[in-house]
Each structure stands twice: as structure tokens, then as C-alpha cells.
Amino acid sequence: MSSPYLTLTVVELTQETPDAVTIHFERHDRQAVSCLPGQFLTLILPCGPGGKKERRAYSLSSTPSEAPRLAVTVKRVAGGLMSNYLLDTVQVGQQLEVMAPIGNFTLTPQPGAARSVVLVGAGSGITPLMSMLKAVLREEPQSQVLLVYGNRNEESVIFAEQLRRLEQQYAGRLQVEHVYSQPKGPVTAHQHTGRLNRTMLLRILEQRHSFPPAQAEYYLCGPEGMMLEAQAALELLGVPASRIRRESFVAAAEATETAAAQPHGHGDVSAATTDEGASLTRTVTIHYEGAEYQFAVEPNQTILEAALDQDIDLPYSCQAGLCTACRGKCLSGKVHLDEREGLSDAEMNQGYVLTCVGHPLTSDVVIEIG
């Protein structure tokens, strides 16, 4: 199995807004890095106290067709450890340690498709949507895209110029609707004043007859409040839940994925209220990259925290149970998860766990990662 860690070189920086920069990377050998539109890259940088390495996940704003380049777009967050470190220090030629792209919030281009794709985002939630938008326009000549993008004002629009160019290049196939909560100038066509909430989204979508609600595909990314409002609007329009995808890890991250199920059995995974056995220290066995690790997990620790305390370098990113970078399969024993947003019902049933929010409830827990 190949290592999930890569070293990438910064080859270009693009200033998108006064507080957002796109960082373009390549491998030193210029080989393509496998990814899908919508996935994210985890950056590992020594920006913590005393140079401690910290991890943050950033959605790719590039598409696979831009290989060998990968790009992430980083917006400065007030008090944000990683975003401020990056924007203040990153330079062309610098080498950064990253985890290979992963994530379930993806769109797979289908050249023969003729579909309507609606992307709803706010602020830096545009980054994975931008990757999807470019991929559909480039690789699905019969498909059309509607982007509804909320920002404070015109100056805070990430990718403003790139979106204008794409609208011209793909006239009739791409429509961008901007929503400004505090516009600086008069709004023009395809611009709206107010918050990107349920009422605003309904007003915009009801005017787009070429995007029939029940047939279009919807991808939502942004603050949790915006996504709840968007989901409420789509429910009122009768959009089936199966046609709505949302990115949940982005907000949590700012405060390989398709590995086949193993043929052997699995343990018991619970996301209900922590039950019996949670107050005892348990020994956990981890199989990772051909090695076996055994270590004790205290009652107040997650499995990942206990491993890191033992200097066992397991993969992880968000540490909130959302991004799935730390996913493994529980082969025996019983594990409780504090949060299961990142796992599908099928994955839960197959015994998959997230070590960053997992607690062993029995003494025979064995987890296989990778």
C-alpha cells in the first residue's frame, strides 16, 4: 500500500481577494496526483506552539484535468492558526507535507451526461464547488451549471474574475447568481441583495426553469446555517434527498476513501449514547501499513489521541468525525463513535469507524486502516 503522505512544491500563488490566496502545487517528479472534483487536501505545517505540526483540510479548487497541478484556496480566518501562517509565509518553491486527496463530497464527470447541476455556496465554501463547476463544464458538453454564491460584498468574491471568464466561455451553460449581504455598489442582473437563506434561494431557483427541481443535482457547501436554509428550500421544492449532497467538514476543519470492504467479519460499531465499558482503560490493536500496534486507550481518550500519544503516526485531518481521513475497519470488538456524520449507513454496517471520535468499549478491539 502506498503512503497517504506526499511532499508537494508550491509552484504559483494567485491572490484571489485581499484575504484569500490560491496555492498551486506539483510533485517534484510532476506526476499526477489521483483526485476527484470536490475532494480535499490535508496540509501538515509546523505552525503550532514550539513548531508543533498542525493539520488542516482544504478543498481542492483545481480539477483532475489540471494535472500535474493541484490547488487549494485558503481564506484568512481571524485567529486561524493555519490560514494566517500560510498567508503570511508561503512562497513559491517551498515544499509542504500533505495527505493525499480524499473525501466523499465528490462529483464524477460523465462525458455523455446531459444534466443540470446546481451549486450553492457561501464564502470559502466555493472551493470544492469551483472544482466541480470546472469539471462539468469541461468534460460534460451537454450539461449545464447554476452557481448560487453568497458573500458579504463584491470584493469578497473568491474567483470573481475566473467566474466571469467561465461565464463568457460557456455562455448558455453556466449561470452565476451572486448574493451580497452588504453590497458596496448597485446590484446588477444576476446579483441579489440580502442573505443566502431559504427565501432568497427559492426566489432564484423558481426563476430558473431550465433547472427542474426534481431532476437537477444539488451540491451545498458553506456555513452550517446556510446549508440548513438551502436544504429547507429544496424540501419545499420537492427535491428528493438523494439528489442533495452537502459538505459537512469544512466548518469543522476551520475551527483511501473507497477502499474495498475486507472479506472477513467486523466488530460492532455504535453511535448511540455511550454504554457499558466506556469507563475502563482498554487495549486496542491497530493494523496499519504492514505493522501492528497495541496501546492502551484511557476512558477520556479517543483511539487516535491515544495512538498519537504513543507517537504512532496514524492518518487524520479534521479530528471531528467528519472528513474520514482516519477511517478504519473494526475487525473485532465494540467501538463507540461520538460523531458519525462522515460515515454512511453502509459503512457503519460494514464495521467502519473513525479513530478520531472512536472509543473502545471492549478489550478485543482490532482496527485495520488502509
GROMACS .gro file of C-alpha atoms in nm:
model
  370
    1MET     CA    1   0.000   0.000   0.000
    2SER     CA    2   0.129   0.348  -0.087
    3SER     CA    3   0.178   0.604   0.187
    4PRO     CA    4  -0.100   0.863   0.229
    5TYR     CA    5   0.166   1.133   0.272
    6LEU     CA    6   0.310   1.343  -0.011
    7THR     CA    7   0.562   1.625  -0.041
    8LEU     CA    8   0.443   1.893  -0.282
    9THR     CA    9   0.622   2.202  -0.411
   10VAL     CA   10   0.449   2.541  -0.433
   11VAL     CA   11   0.476   2.648  -0.799
   12GLU     CA   12   0.246   2.953  -0.809
   13LEU     CA   13   0.039   3.180  -0.585
   14THR     CA   14  -0.276   3.359  -0.703
   15GLN     CA   15  -0.418   3.643  -0.492
   16GLU     CA   16  -0.795   3.592  -0.525
   17THR     CA   17  -0.912   3.860  -0.279
   18PRO     CA   18  -0.729   4.072  -0.018
   19ASP     CA   19  -0.762   3.779   0.227
   20ALA     CA   20  -0.771   3.470   0.002
   21VAL     CA   21  -0.489   3.307  -0.194
   22THR     CA   22  -0.483   3.005  -0.424
   23ILE     CA   23  -0.175   2.789  -0.369
   24HIS     CA   24  -0.073   2.578  -0.670
   25PHE     CA   25   0.132   2.262  -0.605
   26GLU     CA   26   0.312   1.997  -0.805
   27ARG     CA   27   0.501   1.682  -0.716
   28HIS     CA   28   0.874   1.715  -0.775
   29ASP     CA   29   0.853   1.450  -1.050
   30ARG     CA   30   0.545   1.622  -1.199
   31GLN     CA   31   0.344   1.301  -1.177
   32ALA     CA   32  -0.033   1.344  -1.145
   33VAL     CA   33  -0.188   1.301  -0.800
   34SER     CA   34  -0.510   1.100  -0.808
   35CYS     CA   35  -0.817   1.302  -0.703
   36LEU     CA   36  -1.182   1.374  -0.779
   37PRO     CA   37  -1.358   1.712  -0.805
   38GLY     CA   38  -1.474   1.808  -0.455
   39GLN     CA   39  -1.207   1.622  -0.256
   40PHE     CA   40  -0.971   1.789  -0.011
   41LEU     CA   41  -0.602   1.803   0.069
   42THR     CA   42  -0.473   1.800   0.427
   43LEU     CA   43  -0.180   2.033   0.486
   44ILE     CA   44   0.065   1.947   0.765
   45LEU     CA   45   0.260   2.252   0.880
   46PRO     CA   46   0.479   2.338   1.182
   47CYS     CA   47   0.263   2.633   1.287
   48GLY     CA   48   0.169   2.523   1.638
   49PRO     CA   49   0.337   2.625   1.965
   50GLY     CA   50   0.706   2.546   1.952
   51GLY     CA   51   0.681   2.445   1.587
   52LYS     CA   52   0.432   2.165   1.659
   53LYS     CA   53   0.287   2.021   1.340
   54GLU     CA   54  -0.080   2.105   1.282
   55ARG     CA   55  -0.320   1.968   1.022
   56ARG     CA   56  -0.596   2.143   0.833
   57ALA     CA   57  -0.809   2.021   0.544
   58TYR     CA   58  -0.858   2.247   0.242
   59SER     CA   59  -1.083   2.158  -0.050
   60LEU     CA   60  -0.917   2.136  -0.390
   61SER     CA   61  -1.017   2.424  -0.618
   62SER     CA   62  -0.842   2.253  -0.910
   63THR     CA   63  -0.974   1.967  -1.121
   64PRO     CA   64  -0.803   1.641  -1.225
   65SER     CA   65  -0.771   1.781  -1.580
   66GLU     CA   66  -0.528   2.043  -1.446
   67ALA     CA   67  -0.277   1.770  -1.351
   68PRO     CA   68   0.004   1.762  -1.259
   69ARG     CA   69  -0.109   2.070  -1.067
   70LEU     CA   70  -0.321   2.067  -0.755
   71ALA     CA   71  -0.456   2.385  -0.598
   72VAL     CA   72  -0.619   2.483  -0.271
   73THR     CA   73  -0.762   2.825  -0.195
   74VAL     CA   74  -0.704   2.949   0.159
   75LYS     CA   75  -0.902   3.234   0.315
   76ARG     CA   76  -0.761   3.414   0.616
   77VAL     CA   77  -0.964   3.333   0.927
   78ALA     CA   78  -0.946   3.569   1.225
   79GLY     CA   79  -0.734   3.386   1.482
   80GLY     CA   80  -0.691   3.091   1.246
   81LEU     CA   81  -0.359   2.921   1.317
   82MET     CA   82  -0.304   2.759   0.978
   83SER     CA   83  -0.465   3.017   0.748
   84ASN     CA   84  -0.263   3.305   0.893
   85TYR     CA   85   0.058   3.104   0.891
   86LEU     CA   86   0.007   3.010   0.526
   87LEU     CA   87  -0.092   3.352   0.400
   88ASP     CA   88   0.194   3.518   0.586
   89THR     CA   89   0.475   3.275   0.499
   90VAL     CA   90   0.401   3.059   0.192
   91GLN     CA   91   0.638   3.115  -0.101
   92VAL     CA   92   0.691   2.973  -0.449
   93GLY     CA   93   0.949   2.696  -0.429
   94GLN     CA   94   0.850   2.597  -0.074
   95GLN     CA   95   0.788   2.229  -0.005
   96LEU     CA   96   0.488   2.128   0.204
   97GLU     CA   97   0.389   1.796   0.358
   98VAL     CA   98   0.032   1.692   0.277
   99MET     CA   99  -0.201   1.395   0.296
  100ALA     CA  100  -0.319   1.269  -0.043
  101PRO     CA  101  -0.664   1.393  -0.154
  102ILE     CA  102  -0.966   1.219   0.000
  103GLY     CA  103  -1.331   1.296   0.070
  104ASN     CA  104  -1.681   1.175  -0.013
  105PHE     CA  105  -1.822   1.510  -0.132
  106THR     CA  106  -1.738   1.445  -0.495
  107LEU     CA  107  -1.875   1.477  -0.844
  108THR     CA  108  -1.754   1.230  -1.106
  109PRO     CA  109  -1.766   1.376  -1.459
  110GLN     CA  110  -1.962   1.171  -1.713
  111PRO     CA  111  -1.881   1.284  -2.069
  112GLY     CA  112  -2.208   1.151  -2.209
  113ALA     CA  113  -2.428   1.308  -1.941
  114ALA     CA  114  -2.679   1.587  -2.004
  115ARG     CA  115  -2.759   1.700  -1.652
  116SER     CA  116  -2.844   2.014  -1.459
  117VAL     CA  117  -2.609   2.079  -1.168
  118VAL     CA  118  -2.695   2.339  -0.903
  119LEU     CA  119  -2.411   2.451  -0.674
  120VAL     CA  120  -2.494   2.655  -0.364
  121GLY     CA  121  -2.209   2.803  -0.162
  122ALA     CA  122  -2.102   3.090   0.058
  123GLY     CA  123  -1.762   3.237   0.135
  124SER     CA  124  -1.478   2.987   0.112
  125GLY     CA  125  -1.736   2.711   0.059
  126ILE     CA  126  -1.689   2.794  -0.309
  127THR     CA  127  -1.363   2.597  -0.331
  128PRO     CA  128  -1.492   2.240  -0.385
  129LEU     CA  129  -1.783   2.378  -0.589
  130MET     CA  130  -1.534   2.554  -0.817
  131SER     CA  131  -1.361   2.224  -0.883
  132MET     CA  132  -1.695   2.060  -0.967
  133LEU     CA  133  -1.807   2.351  -1.183
  134LYS     CA  134  -1.493   2.348  -1.399
  135ALA     CA  135  -1.502   1.969  -1.434
  136VAL     CA  136  -1.866   1.960  -1.553
  137LEU     CA  137  -1.822   2.247  -1.799
  138ARG     CA  138  -1.505   2.099  -1.946
  139GLU     CA  139  -1.597   1.732  -1.955
  140GLU     CA  140  -1.976   1.724  -1.996
  141PRO     CA  141  -2.054   1.937  -2.306
  142GLN     CA  142  -2.428   1.869  -2.277
  143SER     CA  143  -2.462   1.960  -1.908
  144GLN     CA  144  -2.543   2.298  -1.754
  145VAL     CA  145  -2.443   2.453  -1.422
  146LEU     CA  146  -2.607   2.710  -1.195
  147LEU     CA  147  -2.392   2.856  -0.916
  148VAL     CA  148  -2.561   3.049  -0.636
  149TYR     CA  149  -2.282   3.216  -0.440
  150GLY     CA  150  -2.323   3.422  -0.123
  151ASN     CA  151  -2.072   3.679   0.003
  152ARG     CA  152  -2.061   3.998   0.209
  153ASN     CA  153  -1.986   4.218  -0.093
  154GLU     CA  154  -1.830   4.228  -0.438
  155GLU     CA  155  -1.474   4.249  -0.305
  156SER     CA  156  -1.503   3.927  -0.105
  157VAL     CA  157  -1.597   3.710  -0.406
  158ILE     CA  158  -1.328   3.443  -0.443
  159PHE     CA  159  -1.259   3.354  -0.811
  160ALA     CA  160  -1.453   3.663  -0.930
  161GLU     CA  161  -1.252   3.713  -1.249
  162GLN     CA  162  -1.228   3.341  -1.322
  163LEU     CA  163  -1.606   3.306  -1.288
  164ARG     CA  164  -1.660   3.598  -1.528
  165ARG     CA  165  -1.432   3.435  -1.785
  166LEU     CA  166  -1.604   3.098  -1.749
  167GLU     CA  167  -1.948   3.257  -1.795
  168GLN     CA  168  -1.828   3.406  -2.123
  169GLN     CA  169  -1.653   3.088  -2.236
  170TYR     CA  170  -1.953   2.868  -2.155
  171ALA     CA  171  -2.233   3.112  -2.235
  172GLY     CA  172  -2.568   2.939  -2.206
  173ARG     CA  173  -2.425   2.656  -1.996
  174LEU     CA  174  -2.307   2.844  -1.687
  175GLN     CA  175  -2.510   3.093  -1.487
  176VAL     CA  176  -2.373   3.257  -1.172
  177GLU     CA  177  -2.613   3.426  -0.929
  178HIS     CA  178  -2.436   3.641  -0.670
  179VAL     CA  179  -2.597   3.717  -0.335
  180TYR     CA  180  -2.446   4.007  -0.134
  181SER     CA  181  -2.545   4.071   0.227
  182GLN     CA  182  -2.377   4.416   0.228
  183PRO     CA  183  -2.313   4.523  -0.134
  184LYS     CA  184  -2.086   4.823  -0.189
  185GLY     CA  185  -2.244   4.931  -0.515
  186PRO     CA  186  -2.575   4.898  -0.700
  187VAL     CA  187  -2.662   4.538  -0.785
  188THR     CA  188  -2.700   4.445  -1.150
  189ALA     CA  189  -2.853   4.148  -1.333
  190HIS     CA  190  -2.787   3.814  -1.163
  191GLN     CA  191  -2.697   3.990  -0.839
  192HIS     CA  192  -2.914   3.998  -0.528
  193THR     CA  193  -2.910   4.190  -0.200
  194GLY     CA  194  -2.972   4.001   0.122
  195ARG     CA  195  -2.866   3.680   0.292
  196LEU     CA  196  -2.839   3.348   0.113
  197ASN     CA  197  -3.131   3.194   0.304
  198ARG     CA  198  -3.434   2.983   0.220
  199THR     CA  199  -3.640   3.271   0.079
  200MET     CA  200  -3.356   3.401  -0.137
  201LEU     CA  201  -3.274   3.058  -0.277
  202LEU     CA  202  -3.639   2.985  -0.355
  203ARG     CA  203  -3.667   3.318  -0.539
  204ILE     CA  204  -3.361   3.238  -0.751
  205LEU     CA  205  -3.443   2.872  -0.824
  206GLU     CA  206  -3.807   2.936  -0.910
  207GLN     CA  207  -3.692   3.166  -1.192
  208ARG     CA  208  -3.463   2.902  -1.342
  209HIS     CA  209  -3.700   2.688  -1.548
  210SER     CA  210  -3.409   2.508  -1.716
  211PHE     CA  211  -3.318   2.360  -1.376
  212PRO     CA  212  -3.625   2.148  -1.288
  213PRO     CA  213  -3.607   2.082  -0.910
  214ALA     CA  214  -3.681   1.710  -0.918
  215GLN     CA  215  -3.426   1.638  -1.193
  216ALA     CA  216  -3.135   1.866  -1.104
  217GLU     CA  217  -2.845   1.760  -0.881
  218TYR     CA  218  -2.758   1.983  -0.585
  219TYR     CA  219  -2.426   2.034  -0.408
  220LEU     CA  220  -2.415   2.255  -0.098
  221CYS     CA  221  -2.106   2.389   0.077
  222GLY     CA  222  -2.071   2.667   0.331
  223PRO     CA  223  -2.160   2.759   0.688
  224GLU     CA  224  -2.395   2.515   0.860
  225GLY     CA  225  -2.673   2.775   0.885
  226MET     CA  226  -2.666   2.840   0.511
  227MET     CA  227  -2.679   2.469   0.432
  228LEU     CA  228  -2.979   2.417   0.660
  229GLU     CA  229  -3.158   2.707   0.489
  230ALA     CA  230  -3.072   2.564   0.147
  231GLN     CA  231  -3.198   2.219   0.243
  232ALA     CA  232  -3.524   2.370   0.370
  233ALA     CA  233  -3.570   2.548   0.036
  234LEU     CA  234  -3.503   2.230  -0.163
  235GLU     CA  235  -3.750   2.034   0.051
  236LEU     CA  236  -4.019   2.293  -0.027
  237LEU     CA  237  -3.942   2.248  -0.398
  238GLY     CA  238  -3.986   1.873  -0.365
  239VAL     CA  239  -3.624   1.784  -0.438
  240PRO     CA  240  -3.555   1.420  -0.342
  241ALA     CA  241  -3.297   1.385  -0.065
  242SER     CA  242  -3.097   1.152  -0.291
  243ARG     CA  243  -3.024   1.447  -0.521
  244ILE     CA  244  -2.876   1.668  -0.249
  245ARG     CA  245  -2.511   1.642  -0.144
  246ARG     CA  246  -2.351   1.860   0.121
  247GLU     CA  247  -2.002   1.920   0.250
  248SER     CA  248  -2.002   1.898   0.628
  249PHE     CA  249  -1.636   1.901   0.724
  250VAL     CA  250  -1.538   2.247   0.604
  251ALA     CA  251  -1.663   2.447   0.902
  252ALA     CA  252  -1.532   2.190   1.149
  253ALA     CA  253  -1.192   2.185   0.984
  254GLU     CA  254  -1.162   2.561   1.003
  255ALA     CA  255  -1.247   2.580   1.393
  256THR     CA  256  -0.801   0.597   0.070
  257GLU     CA  257  -1.159   0.662   0.086
  258THR     CA  258  -1.302   0.395  -0.143
  259ALA     CA  259  -1.103   0.104  -0.004
  260ALA     CA  260  -1.293  -0.217  -0.067
  261ALA     CA  261  -1.454  -0.390   0.229
  262GLN     CA  262  -1.238  -0.673   0.357
  263PRO     CA  263  -1.379  -1.024   0.316
  264HIS     CA  264  -1.355  -1.110   0.687
  265GLY     CA  265  -1.605  -1.015   0.957
  266HIS     CA  266  -1.620  -0.698   1.159
  267GLY     CA  267  -1.681  -0.568   1.507
  268ASP     CA  268  -1.975  -0.379   1.650
  269VAL     CA  269  -1.993  -0.005   1.583
  270SER     CA  270  -2.225   0.215   1.788
  271ALA     CA  271  -2.310   0.584   1.754
  272ALA     CA  272  -2.575   0.578   2.024
  273THR     CA  273  -2.526   0.705   2.377
  274THR     CA  274  -2.202   0.570   2.519
  275ASP     CA  275  -2.288   0.250   2.701
  276GLU     CA  276  -2.125  -0.008   2.925
  277GLY     CA  277  -1.748  -0.038   2.922
  278ALA     CA  278  -1.680   0.327   2.846
  279SER     CA  279  -1.526   0.397   3.187
  280LEU     CA  280  -1.244   0.142   3.161
  281THR     CA  281  -0.897   0.159   3.007
  282ARG     CA  282  -0.886  -0.074   2.706
  283THR     CA  283  -0.608  -0.209   2.485
  284VAL     CA  284  -0.660  -0.153   2.114
  285THR     CA  285  -0.478  -0.323   1.826
  286ILE     CA  286  -0.425  -0.129   1.501
  287HIS     CA  287  -0.305  -0.276   1.169
  288TYR     CA  288  -0.160  -0.001   0.950
  289GLU     CA  289   0.090  -0.006   0.662
  290GLY     CA  290   0.200  -0.362   0.733
  291ALA     CA  291   0.266  -0.303   1.103
  292GLU     CA  292   0.070  -0.395   1.417
  293TYR     CA  293   0.039  -0.153   1.707
  294GLN     CA  294  -0.104  -0.226   2.051
  295PHE     CA  295  -0.169   0.052   2.301
  296ALA     CA  296  -0.392   0.147   2.592
  297VAL     CA  297  -0.680   0.389   2.548
  298GLU     CA  298  -0.789   0.576   2.861
  299PRO     CA  299  -1.162   0.639   2.926
  300ASN     CA  300  -1.134   1.008   2.834
  301GLN     CA  301  -0.929   0.948   2.517
  302THR     CA  302  -1.019   0.874   2.159
  303ILE     CA  303  -0.833   0.592   1.986
  304LEU     CA  304  -0.648   0.847   1.771
  305GLU     CA  305  -0.542   1.057   2.072
  306ALA     CA  306  -0.401   0.751   2.245
  307ALA     CA  307  -0.210   0.647   1.930
  308LEU     CA  308  -0.062   0.993   1.882
  309ASP     CA  309   0.045   0.998   2.248
  310GLN     CA  310   0.246   0.685   2.168
  311ASP     CA  311   0.399   0.855   1.859
  312ILE     CA  312   0.210   0.620   1.628
  313ASP     CA  313   0.164   0.825   1.313
  314LEU     CA  314  -0.190   0.731   1.209
  315PRO     CA  315  -0.363   0.929   0.932
  316TYR     CA  316  -0.606   1.202   1.038
  317SER     CA  317  -0.719   1.551   0.947
  318CYS     CA  318  -1.028   1.720   1.094
  319GLN     CA  319  -1.039   1.536   1.430
  320ALA     CA  320  -1.416   1.597   1.437
  321GLY     CA  321  -1.552   1.277   1.282
  322LEU     CA  322  -1.639   1.448   0.955
  323CYS     CA  323  -1.363   1.418   0.697
  324THR     CA  324  -1.296   1.038   0.720
  325ALA     CA  325  -0.916   1.071   0.684
  326CYS     CA  326  -0.881   0.845   0.990
  327ARG     CA  327  -1.129   0.579   0.876
  328GLY     CA  328  -1.056   0.215   0.955
  329LYS     CA  329  -1.243  -0.114   0.971
  330CYS     CA  330  -1.322  -0.263   1.309
  331LEU     CA  331  -1.243  -0.634   1.270
  332SER     CA  332  -1.344  -0.734   1.624
  333GLY     CA  333  -1.466  -0.583   1.948
  334LYS     CA  334  -1.702  -0.294   2.004
  335VAL     CA  335  -1.636   0.076   1.933
  336HIS     CA  336  -1.845   0.379   2.023
  337LEU     CA  337  -1.835   0.685   1.796
  338ASP     CA  338  -1.906   1.032   1.935
  339GLU     CA  339  -1.990   1.153   1.583
  340ARG     CA  340  -2.078   0.959   1.266
  341GLU     CA  341  -2.152   1.235   1.014
  342GLY     CA  342  -1.861   1.123   0.797
  343LEU     CA  343  -1.981   0.762   0.761
  344SER     CA  344  -2.267   0.630   0.551
  345ASP     CA  345  -2.510   0.372   0.689
  346ALA     CA  346  -2.347   0.112   0.465
  347GLU     CA  347  -2.003   0.190   0.606
  348MET     CA  348  -2.135   0.169   0.962
  349ASN     CA  349  -2.294  -0.168   0.886
  350GLN     CA  350  -1.967  -0.296   0.741
  351GLY     CA  351  -1.785  -0.205   1.062
  352TYR     CA  352  -1.603   0.111   0.960
  353VAL     CA  353  -1.502   0.350   1.238
  354LEU     CA  354  -1.337   0.692   1.271
  355THR     CA  355  -1.048   0.675   1.517
  356CYS     CA  356  -1.063   1.048   1.592
  357VAL     CA  357  -1.405   1.009   1.759
  358GLY     CA  358  -1.385   0.638   1.847
  359HIS     CA  359  -1.371   0.484   2.196
  360PRO     CA  360  -1.317   0.111   2.261
  361LEU     CA  361  -1.593  -0.050   2.467
  362THR     CA  362  -1.437  -0.397   2.484
  363SER     CA  363  -1.086  -0.532   2.529
  364ASP     CA  364  -1.067  -0.710   2.193
  365VAL     CA  365  -1.088  -0.412   1.953
  366VAL     CA  366  -0.884  -0.466   1.636
  367ILE     CA  367  -0.893  -0.198   1.365
  368GLU     CA  368  -0.744  -0.216   1.017
  369ILE     CA  369  -0.659   0.117   0.850
  370GLY     CA  370  -0.598   0.150   0.478
   0.00000   0.00000   0.00000
